[in-house]
Coordinates of C-alpha atoms and ligand atoms in Angstrom, one line a residue:
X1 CA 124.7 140.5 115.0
X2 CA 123.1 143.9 116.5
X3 CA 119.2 143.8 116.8
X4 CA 117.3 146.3 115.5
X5 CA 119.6 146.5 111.9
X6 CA 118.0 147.5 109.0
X7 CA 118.7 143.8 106.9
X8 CA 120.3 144.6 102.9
X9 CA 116.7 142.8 102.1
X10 CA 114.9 145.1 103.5
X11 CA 116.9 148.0 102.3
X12 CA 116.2 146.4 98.8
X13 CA 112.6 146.1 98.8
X14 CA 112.4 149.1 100.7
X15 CA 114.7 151.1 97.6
X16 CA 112.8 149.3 94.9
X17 CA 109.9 150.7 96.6
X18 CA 110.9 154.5 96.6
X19 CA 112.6 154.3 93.4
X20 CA 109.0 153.3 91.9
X21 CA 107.1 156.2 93.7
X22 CA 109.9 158.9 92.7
X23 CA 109.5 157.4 89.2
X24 CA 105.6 157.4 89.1
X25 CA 106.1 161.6 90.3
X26 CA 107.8 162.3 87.4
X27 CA 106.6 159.9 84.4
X28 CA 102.8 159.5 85.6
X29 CA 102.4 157.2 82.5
X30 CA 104.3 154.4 84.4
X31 CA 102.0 154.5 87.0
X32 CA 99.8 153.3 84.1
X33 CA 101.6 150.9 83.7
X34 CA 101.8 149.0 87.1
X35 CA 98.3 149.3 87.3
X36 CA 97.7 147.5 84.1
X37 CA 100.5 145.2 85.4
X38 CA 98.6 144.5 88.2
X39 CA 95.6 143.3 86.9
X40 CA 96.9 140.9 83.8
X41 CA 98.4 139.4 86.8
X42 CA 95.4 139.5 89.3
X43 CA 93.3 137.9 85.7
X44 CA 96.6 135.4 84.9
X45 CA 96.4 134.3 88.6
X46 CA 92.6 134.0 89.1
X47 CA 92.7 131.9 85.5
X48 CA 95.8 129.6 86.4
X49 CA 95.8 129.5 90.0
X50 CA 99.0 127.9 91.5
X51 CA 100.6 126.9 88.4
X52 CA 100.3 130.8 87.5
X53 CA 102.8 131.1 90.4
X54 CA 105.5 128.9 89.0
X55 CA 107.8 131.3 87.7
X56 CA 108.1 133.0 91.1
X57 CA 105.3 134.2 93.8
X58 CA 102.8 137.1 93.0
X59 CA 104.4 138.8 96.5
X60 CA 107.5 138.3 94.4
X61 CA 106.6 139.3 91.0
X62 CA 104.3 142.1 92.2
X63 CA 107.0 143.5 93.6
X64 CA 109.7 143.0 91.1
X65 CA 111.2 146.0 89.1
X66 CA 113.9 146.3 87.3
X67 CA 115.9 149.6 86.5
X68 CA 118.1 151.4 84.2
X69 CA 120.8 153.8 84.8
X70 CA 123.8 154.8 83.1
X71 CA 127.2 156.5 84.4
X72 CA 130.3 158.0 82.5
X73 CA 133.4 156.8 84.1
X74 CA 134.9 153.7 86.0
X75 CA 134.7 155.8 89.3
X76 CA 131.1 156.2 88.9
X77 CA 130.7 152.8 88.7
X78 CA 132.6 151.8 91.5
X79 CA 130.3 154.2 93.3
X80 CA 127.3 152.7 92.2
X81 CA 128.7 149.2 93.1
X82 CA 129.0 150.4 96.5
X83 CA 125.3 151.8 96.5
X84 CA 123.7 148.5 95.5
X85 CA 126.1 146.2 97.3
X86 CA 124.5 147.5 100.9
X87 CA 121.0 146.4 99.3
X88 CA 122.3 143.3 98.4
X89 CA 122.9 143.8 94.7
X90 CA 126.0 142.9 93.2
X91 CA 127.3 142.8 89.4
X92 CA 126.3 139.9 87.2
X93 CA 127.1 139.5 83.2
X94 CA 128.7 141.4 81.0
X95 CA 126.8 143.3 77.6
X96 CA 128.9 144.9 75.3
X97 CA 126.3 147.0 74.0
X98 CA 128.9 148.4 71.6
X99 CA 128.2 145.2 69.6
X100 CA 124.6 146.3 69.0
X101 CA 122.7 147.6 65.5
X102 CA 122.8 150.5 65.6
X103 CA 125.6 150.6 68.3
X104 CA 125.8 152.2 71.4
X105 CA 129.0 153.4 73.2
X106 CA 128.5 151.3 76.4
X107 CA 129.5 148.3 78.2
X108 CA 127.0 147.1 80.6
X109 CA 126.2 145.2 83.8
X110 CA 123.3 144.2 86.1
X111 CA 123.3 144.1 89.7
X112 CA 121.3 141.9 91.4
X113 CA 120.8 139.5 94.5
X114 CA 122.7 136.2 93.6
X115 CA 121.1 133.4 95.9
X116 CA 117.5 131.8 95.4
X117 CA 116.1 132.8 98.7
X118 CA 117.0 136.8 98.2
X119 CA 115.7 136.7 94.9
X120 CA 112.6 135.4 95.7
X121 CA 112.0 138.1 98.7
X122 CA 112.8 140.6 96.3
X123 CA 114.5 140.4 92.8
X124 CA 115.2 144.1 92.1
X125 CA 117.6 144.7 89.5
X126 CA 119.6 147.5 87.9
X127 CA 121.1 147.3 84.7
X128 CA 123.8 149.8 84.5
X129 CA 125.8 150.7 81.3
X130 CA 129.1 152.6 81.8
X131 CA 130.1 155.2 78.3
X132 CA 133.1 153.9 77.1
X133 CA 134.6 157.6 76.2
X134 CA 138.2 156.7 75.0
X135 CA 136.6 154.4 71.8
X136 CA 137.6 156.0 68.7
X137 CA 135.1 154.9 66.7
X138 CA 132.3 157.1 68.4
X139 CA 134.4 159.9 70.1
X140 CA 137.5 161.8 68.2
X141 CA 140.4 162.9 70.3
X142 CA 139.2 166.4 71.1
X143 CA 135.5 164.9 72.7
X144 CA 137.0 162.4 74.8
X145 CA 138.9 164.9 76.6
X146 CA 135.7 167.5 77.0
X147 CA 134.1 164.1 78.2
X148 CA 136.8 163.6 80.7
X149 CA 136.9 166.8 82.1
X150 CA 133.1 167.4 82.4
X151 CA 132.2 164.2 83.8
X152 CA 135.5 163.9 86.2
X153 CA 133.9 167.4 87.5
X154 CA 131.0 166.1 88.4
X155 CA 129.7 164.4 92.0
X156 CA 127.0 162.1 91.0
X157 CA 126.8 160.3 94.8
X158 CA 127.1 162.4 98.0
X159 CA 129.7 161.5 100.7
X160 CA 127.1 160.7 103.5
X161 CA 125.7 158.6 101.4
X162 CA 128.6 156.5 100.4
X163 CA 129.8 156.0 103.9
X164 CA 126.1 154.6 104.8
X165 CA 126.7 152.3 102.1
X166 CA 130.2 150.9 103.3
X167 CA 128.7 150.9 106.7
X168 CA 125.6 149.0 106.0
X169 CA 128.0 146.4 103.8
X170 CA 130.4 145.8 106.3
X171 CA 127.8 145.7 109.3
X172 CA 125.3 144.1 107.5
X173 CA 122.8 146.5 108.0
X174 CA 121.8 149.9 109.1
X175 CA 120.3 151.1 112.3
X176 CA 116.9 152.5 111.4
X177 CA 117.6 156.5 111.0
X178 CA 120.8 155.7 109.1
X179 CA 118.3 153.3 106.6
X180 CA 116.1 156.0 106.3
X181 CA 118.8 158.7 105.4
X182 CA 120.7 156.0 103.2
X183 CA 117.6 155.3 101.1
X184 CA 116.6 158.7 100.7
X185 CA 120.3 160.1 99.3
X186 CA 120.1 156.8 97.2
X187 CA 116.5 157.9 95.8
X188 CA 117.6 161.6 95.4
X189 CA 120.8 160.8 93.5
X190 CA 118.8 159.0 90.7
X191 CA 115.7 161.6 90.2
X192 CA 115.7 163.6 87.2
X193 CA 118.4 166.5 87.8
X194 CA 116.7 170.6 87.4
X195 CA 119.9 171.8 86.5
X196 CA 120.2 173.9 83.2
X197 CA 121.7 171.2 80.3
X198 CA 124.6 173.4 78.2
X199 CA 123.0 173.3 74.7
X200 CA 125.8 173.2 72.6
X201 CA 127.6 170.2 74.5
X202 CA 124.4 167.9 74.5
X203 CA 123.6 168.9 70.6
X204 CA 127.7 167.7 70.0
X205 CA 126.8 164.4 71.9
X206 CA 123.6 163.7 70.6
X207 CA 125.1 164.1 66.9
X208 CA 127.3 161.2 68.2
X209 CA 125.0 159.1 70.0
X210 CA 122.0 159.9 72.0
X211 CA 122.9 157.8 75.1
X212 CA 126.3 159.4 75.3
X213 CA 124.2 162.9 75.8
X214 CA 122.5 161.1 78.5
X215 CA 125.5 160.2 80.4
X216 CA 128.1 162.7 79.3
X217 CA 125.5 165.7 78.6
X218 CA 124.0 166.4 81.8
X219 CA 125.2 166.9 85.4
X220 CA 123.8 163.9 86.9
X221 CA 122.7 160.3 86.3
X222 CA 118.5 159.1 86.6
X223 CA 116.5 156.5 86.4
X224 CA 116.2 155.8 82.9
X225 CA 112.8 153.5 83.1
X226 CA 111.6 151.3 85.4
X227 CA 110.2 148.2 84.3
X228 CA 107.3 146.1 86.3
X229 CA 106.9 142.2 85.6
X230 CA 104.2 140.9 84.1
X231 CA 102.8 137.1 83.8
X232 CA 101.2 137.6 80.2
X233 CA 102.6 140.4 78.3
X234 CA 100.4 140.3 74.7
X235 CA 97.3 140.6 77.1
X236 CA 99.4 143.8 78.8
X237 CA 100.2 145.1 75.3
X238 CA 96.9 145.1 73.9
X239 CA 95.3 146.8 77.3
X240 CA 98.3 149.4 77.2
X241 CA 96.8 150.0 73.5
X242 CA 93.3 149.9 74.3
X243 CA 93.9 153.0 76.7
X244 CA 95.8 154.9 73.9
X245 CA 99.2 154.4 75.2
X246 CA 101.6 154.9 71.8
X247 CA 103.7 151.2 72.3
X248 CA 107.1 150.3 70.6
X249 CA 105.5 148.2 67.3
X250 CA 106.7 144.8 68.9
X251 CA 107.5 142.7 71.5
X252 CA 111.3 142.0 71.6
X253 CA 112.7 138.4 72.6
X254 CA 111.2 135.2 72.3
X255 CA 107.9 135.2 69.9
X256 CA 104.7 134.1 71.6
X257 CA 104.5 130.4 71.1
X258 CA 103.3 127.5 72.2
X259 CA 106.6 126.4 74.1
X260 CA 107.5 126.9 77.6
X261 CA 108.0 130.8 78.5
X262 CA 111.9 130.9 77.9
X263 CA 114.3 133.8 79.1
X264 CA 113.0 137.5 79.0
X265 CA 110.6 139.4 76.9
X266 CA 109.7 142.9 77.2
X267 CA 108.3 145.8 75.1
X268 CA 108.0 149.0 75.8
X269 CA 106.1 152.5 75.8
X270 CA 108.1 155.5 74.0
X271 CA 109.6 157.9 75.5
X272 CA 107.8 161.4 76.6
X273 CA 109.0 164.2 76.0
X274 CA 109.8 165.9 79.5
X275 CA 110.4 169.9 80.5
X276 CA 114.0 170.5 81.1
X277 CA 115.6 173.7 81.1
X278 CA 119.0 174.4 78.6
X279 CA 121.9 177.1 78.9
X280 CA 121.9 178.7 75.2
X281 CA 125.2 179.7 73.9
X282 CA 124.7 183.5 74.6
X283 CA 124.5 182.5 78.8
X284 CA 120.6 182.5 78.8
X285 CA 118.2 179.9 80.3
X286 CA 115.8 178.7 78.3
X287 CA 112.8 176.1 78.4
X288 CA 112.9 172.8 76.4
X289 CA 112.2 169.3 76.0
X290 CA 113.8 166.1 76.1
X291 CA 112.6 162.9 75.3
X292 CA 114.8 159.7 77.3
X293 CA 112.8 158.1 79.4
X294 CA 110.4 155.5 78.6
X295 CA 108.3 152.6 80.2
X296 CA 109.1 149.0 79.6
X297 CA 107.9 146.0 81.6
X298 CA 108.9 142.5 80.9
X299 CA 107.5 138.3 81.2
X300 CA 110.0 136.4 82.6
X301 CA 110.7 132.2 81.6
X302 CA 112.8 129.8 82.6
X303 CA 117.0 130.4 82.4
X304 CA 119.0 128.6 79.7
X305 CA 122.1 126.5 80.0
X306 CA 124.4 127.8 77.9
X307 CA 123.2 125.1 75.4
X308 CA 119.9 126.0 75.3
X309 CA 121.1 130.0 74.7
X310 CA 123.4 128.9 71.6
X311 CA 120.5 126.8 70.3
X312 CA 118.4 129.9 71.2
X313 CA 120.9 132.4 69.2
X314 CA 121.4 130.3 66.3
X315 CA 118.2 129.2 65.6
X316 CA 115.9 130.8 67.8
X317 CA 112.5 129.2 69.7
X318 CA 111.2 127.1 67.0
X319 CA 114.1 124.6 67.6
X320 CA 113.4 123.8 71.2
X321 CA 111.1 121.2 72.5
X322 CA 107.4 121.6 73.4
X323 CA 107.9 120.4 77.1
X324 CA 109.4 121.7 80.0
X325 CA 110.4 117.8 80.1
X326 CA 112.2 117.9 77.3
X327 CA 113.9 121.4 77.6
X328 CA 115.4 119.5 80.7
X329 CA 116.3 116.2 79.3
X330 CA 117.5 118.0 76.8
X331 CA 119.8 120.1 79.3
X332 CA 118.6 122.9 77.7
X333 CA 117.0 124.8 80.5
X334 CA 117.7 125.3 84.3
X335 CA 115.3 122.8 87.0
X336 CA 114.9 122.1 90.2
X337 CA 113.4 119.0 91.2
X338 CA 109.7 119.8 92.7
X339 CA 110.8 118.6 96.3
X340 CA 106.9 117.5 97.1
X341 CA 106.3 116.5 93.6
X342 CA 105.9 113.7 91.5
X343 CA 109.4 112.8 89.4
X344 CA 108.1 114.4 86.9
X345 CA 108.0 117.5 88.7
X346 CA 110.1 120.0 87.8
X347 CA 110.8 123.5 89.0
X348 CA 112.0 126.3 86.9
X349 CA 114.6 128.2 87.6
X350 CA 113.5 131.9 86.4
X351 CA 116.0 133.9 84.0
X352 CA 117.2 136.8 86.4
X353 CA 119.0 138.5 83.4
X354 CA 118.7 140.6 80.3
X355 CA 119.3 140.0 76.7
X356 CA 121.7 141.7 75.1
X357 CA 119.4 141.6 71.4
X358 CA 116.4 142.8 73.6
X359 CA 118.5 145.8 75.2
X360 CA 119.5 147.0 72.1
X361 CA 115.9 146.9 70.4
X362 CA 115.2 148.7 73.9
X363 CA 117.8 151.4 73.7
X364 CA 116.4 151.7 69.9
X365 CA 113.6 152.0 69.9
X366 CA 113.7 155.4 72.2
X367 CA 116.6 156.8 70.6
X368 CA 116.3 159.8 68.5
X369 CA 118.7 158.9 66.0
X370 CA 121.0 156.2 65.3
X371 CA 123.8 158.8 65.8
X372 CA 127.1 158.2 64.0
X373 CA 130.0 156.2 64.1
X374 CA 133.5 155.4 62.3
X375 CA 133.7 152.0 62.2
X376 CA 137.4 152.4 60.7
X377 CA 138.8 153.7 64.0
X378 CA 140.1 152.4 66.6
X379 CA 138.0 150.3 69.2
X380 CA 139.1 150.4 72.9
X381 CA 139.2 147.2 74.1
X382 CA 136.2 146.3 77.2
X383 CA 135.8 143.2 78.6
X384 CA 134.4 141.1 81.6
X385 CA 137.8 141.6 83.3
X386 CA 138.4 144.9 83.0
X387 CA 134.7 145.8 83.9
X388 CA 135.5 143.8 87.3
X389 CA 138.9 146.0 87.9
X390 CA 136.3 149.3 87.0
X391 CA 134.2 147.9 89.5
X392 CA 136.6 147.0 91.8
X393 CA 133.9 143.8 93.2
X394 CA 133.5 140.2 92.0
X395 CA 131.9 140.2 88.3
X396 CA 129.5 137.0 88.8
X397 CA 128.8 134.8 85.5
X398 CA 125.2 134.3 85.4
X399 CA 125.8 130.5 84.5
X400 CA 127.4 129.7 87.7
X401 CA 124.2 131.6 89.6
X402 CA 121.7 129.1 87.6
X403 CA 123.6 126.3 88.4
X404 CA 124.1 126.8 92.2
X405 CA 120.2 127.1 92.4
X406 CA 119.3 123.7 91.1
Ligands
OOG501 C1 119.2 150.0 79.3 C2 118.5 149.2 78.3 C3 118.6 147.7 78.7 C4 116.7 146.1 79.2 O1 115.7 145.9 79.8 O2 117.2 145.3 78.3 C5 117.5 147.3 79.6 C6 119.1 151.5 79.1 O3 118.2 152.0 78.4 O4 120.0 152.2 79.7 O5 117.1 147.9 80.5
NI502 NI1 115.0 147.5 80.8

């Protein structure tokens, strides 16, 4: 292989990294947010020392994000897929957020690195819903076609920066200007877009659902949040209040217990109400408001075998065992033998994914109303298959993933 390339690993962290100071320029409040981050973790480390560092490296977890971002059509997608594959990221899971109270009219992936030793030099993650536009239930006949036409108008990706991403997939890398101009078209295309929002259309959408205004009701895509990770997040939540930061009323996922740290939690900061500019009916430009993107941040635990997630959906924490030891002779959980260990020693293997309860109580809790749907009509049928043929790239099952890593 040339010397000299620009590695997908790099690209990742470096992407991760420019994402988060575009994303800090326009919603100052995340900053906030990482700083706060930062010192729970700096406390949770200096209290815990090593063992703190069980669920992943503090290089790695204060470096970890994960993002949001949500596209209109199957072409977008494949786009985006192309984006993320030449940092390494690639599709995992399927969420059919469609399934969620209230519902929302998307189906959803996350892209991520796949193998232990990438995730653990940098895990950056995207979870990406596409709008499912041709499902009755949300969208009438007469919508779905304005949907189609406004959103097959629109270029959310640039050429140039496309072909950097093929080239750096195929090659492996990029040469150091090509990194530099790949990451900043990728960073561009996801920054909040100026352009005038038509009024009329995104008042149509929002009546509908306010995530489908998001996607279908503006001329670009964004970052939707960007969410650090945090090693004790009731100790984050009460800091975030202490400095007058409105939070979402609760943590969502597993309640704080006195079991080992299982899947994801999270919780979040509401959304702000950001200046964007609208084209009345009459042709004029005005000022407004619009309030869609929040900050989240997260714990991370251990992954479940899909045992231990049944157990987990039908009866939720209180049913598991108190020990790490028993989660795993239980086959409940995901571990690694602790190669200079004891035989007791176990390693976990951290949960790199989302939950699809948690997303929903996420998408929620920002939305301005539960919008409206006809649960008589006609669904359009979206699974894990045809989200693979959208994406035109392998759809990974996150259960194989876990598995390869013990
Ligand atoms: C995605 C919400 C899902 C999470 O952390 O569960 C998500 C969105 O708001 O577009 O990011
Ligand atoms: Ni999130």
């Amino acid at each position: 292989m040339p010397e000299g390339l620009i590695r997908p690993t790099e690209l990742r962290a470096r992407f991760a990294r420019s994402l988060s100071t575009l994303y800090g320029s326009e919603v100052p409040a995340y900053n906030t947010l990482v700083e706060v981050s930062e010192a729970v973790n700096a406390d949770v480390l200096a209290a815990l020392g090593p063992e703190a560092e069980r669920l992943g490296s503090i290089g790695r977890v204060t470096a970890e994000r994960h993002g949001a971002i949500r596209v209109g059509t199957p072409e977008e997608l494949a786009q985006v897929g192309r984006i993320f594959g030449a940092c390494g990221m690639y599709p995992v899971g399927f969420y059919d957020l469609r399934e969620a109270n209230p519902p929302i009219p998307v189906v959803s992936t996350a892209f991520r690195p796949t193998d232990g030793a990438e995730l653990a030099a940098n895990p950056f993650r995207v979870f990406t819903s596409l709008l499912v536009s041709d499902d009755r239930r949300f969208f009438d006949a007469s919508t779905q076609a304005q949907l189609e036409e406004f959103l097959g108008a629109r270029r959310l990706f640039p050429d140039e920066l496309l072909d950097l991403a093929d080239l750096a997939e195929k090659g492996g890398g990029l040469e150091p200007v090509d990194a530099d101009r790949f990451l900043e078209l990728a960073t561009a295309s996801f920054a909040l877009s100026p352009e005038p929002v038509d009024r009329s259309w995104y008042d149509h959408l929002e009546a509908i659902s306010s995530v489908a205004a998001d996607i279908g009701g503006v001329a670009s895509t964004h970052i939707n949040h960007l969410t650090p990770r945090v090693l004790d997040i009731d100790d984050l939540y009460r800091r975030m209040t202490d400095r007058g930061i409105v939070m979402i009323d609760r943590i969502q996922g597993p309640p704080l217990a006195t079991k080992p740290a299982v899947l994801l939690r999270q919780t979040s900061f509401r959304a702000l109400a950001e200046p964007r500019t609208f084209r009345e009916a009459d042709g004029s430009v005005a000022a407004g408001a619009l309030s869609v993107r929040f900050g989240e941040v997260e714990a991370r635990g251990v992954a479940l075998t899909p045992a231990g997630r049944a157990l987990y959906d039908d009866q939720g924490l209180a049913a598991f065992p108190d020990t790490e030891q028993g989660l795993h002779a239980a086959g409940l959980a995901y571990y690694r033998r602790d190669p200079g260990g004891s035989d007791t020693g176990l390693q976990p293997i951290v949960y790199e994914d989302f939950l699809p309860k948690s997303a929903a109580g996420i998408f929620a809790s920002n939305l301005t109303s539960d919008g409206s749907m006809d649960a008589a009509q006609r669904a359009s049928v979206r699974d894990a298959a045809s989200l693979q043929e959208a994406l035109g790239r392998p759809l990974h099952d996150p259960y194989d993933l876990y598995a390869a890593q013990i």
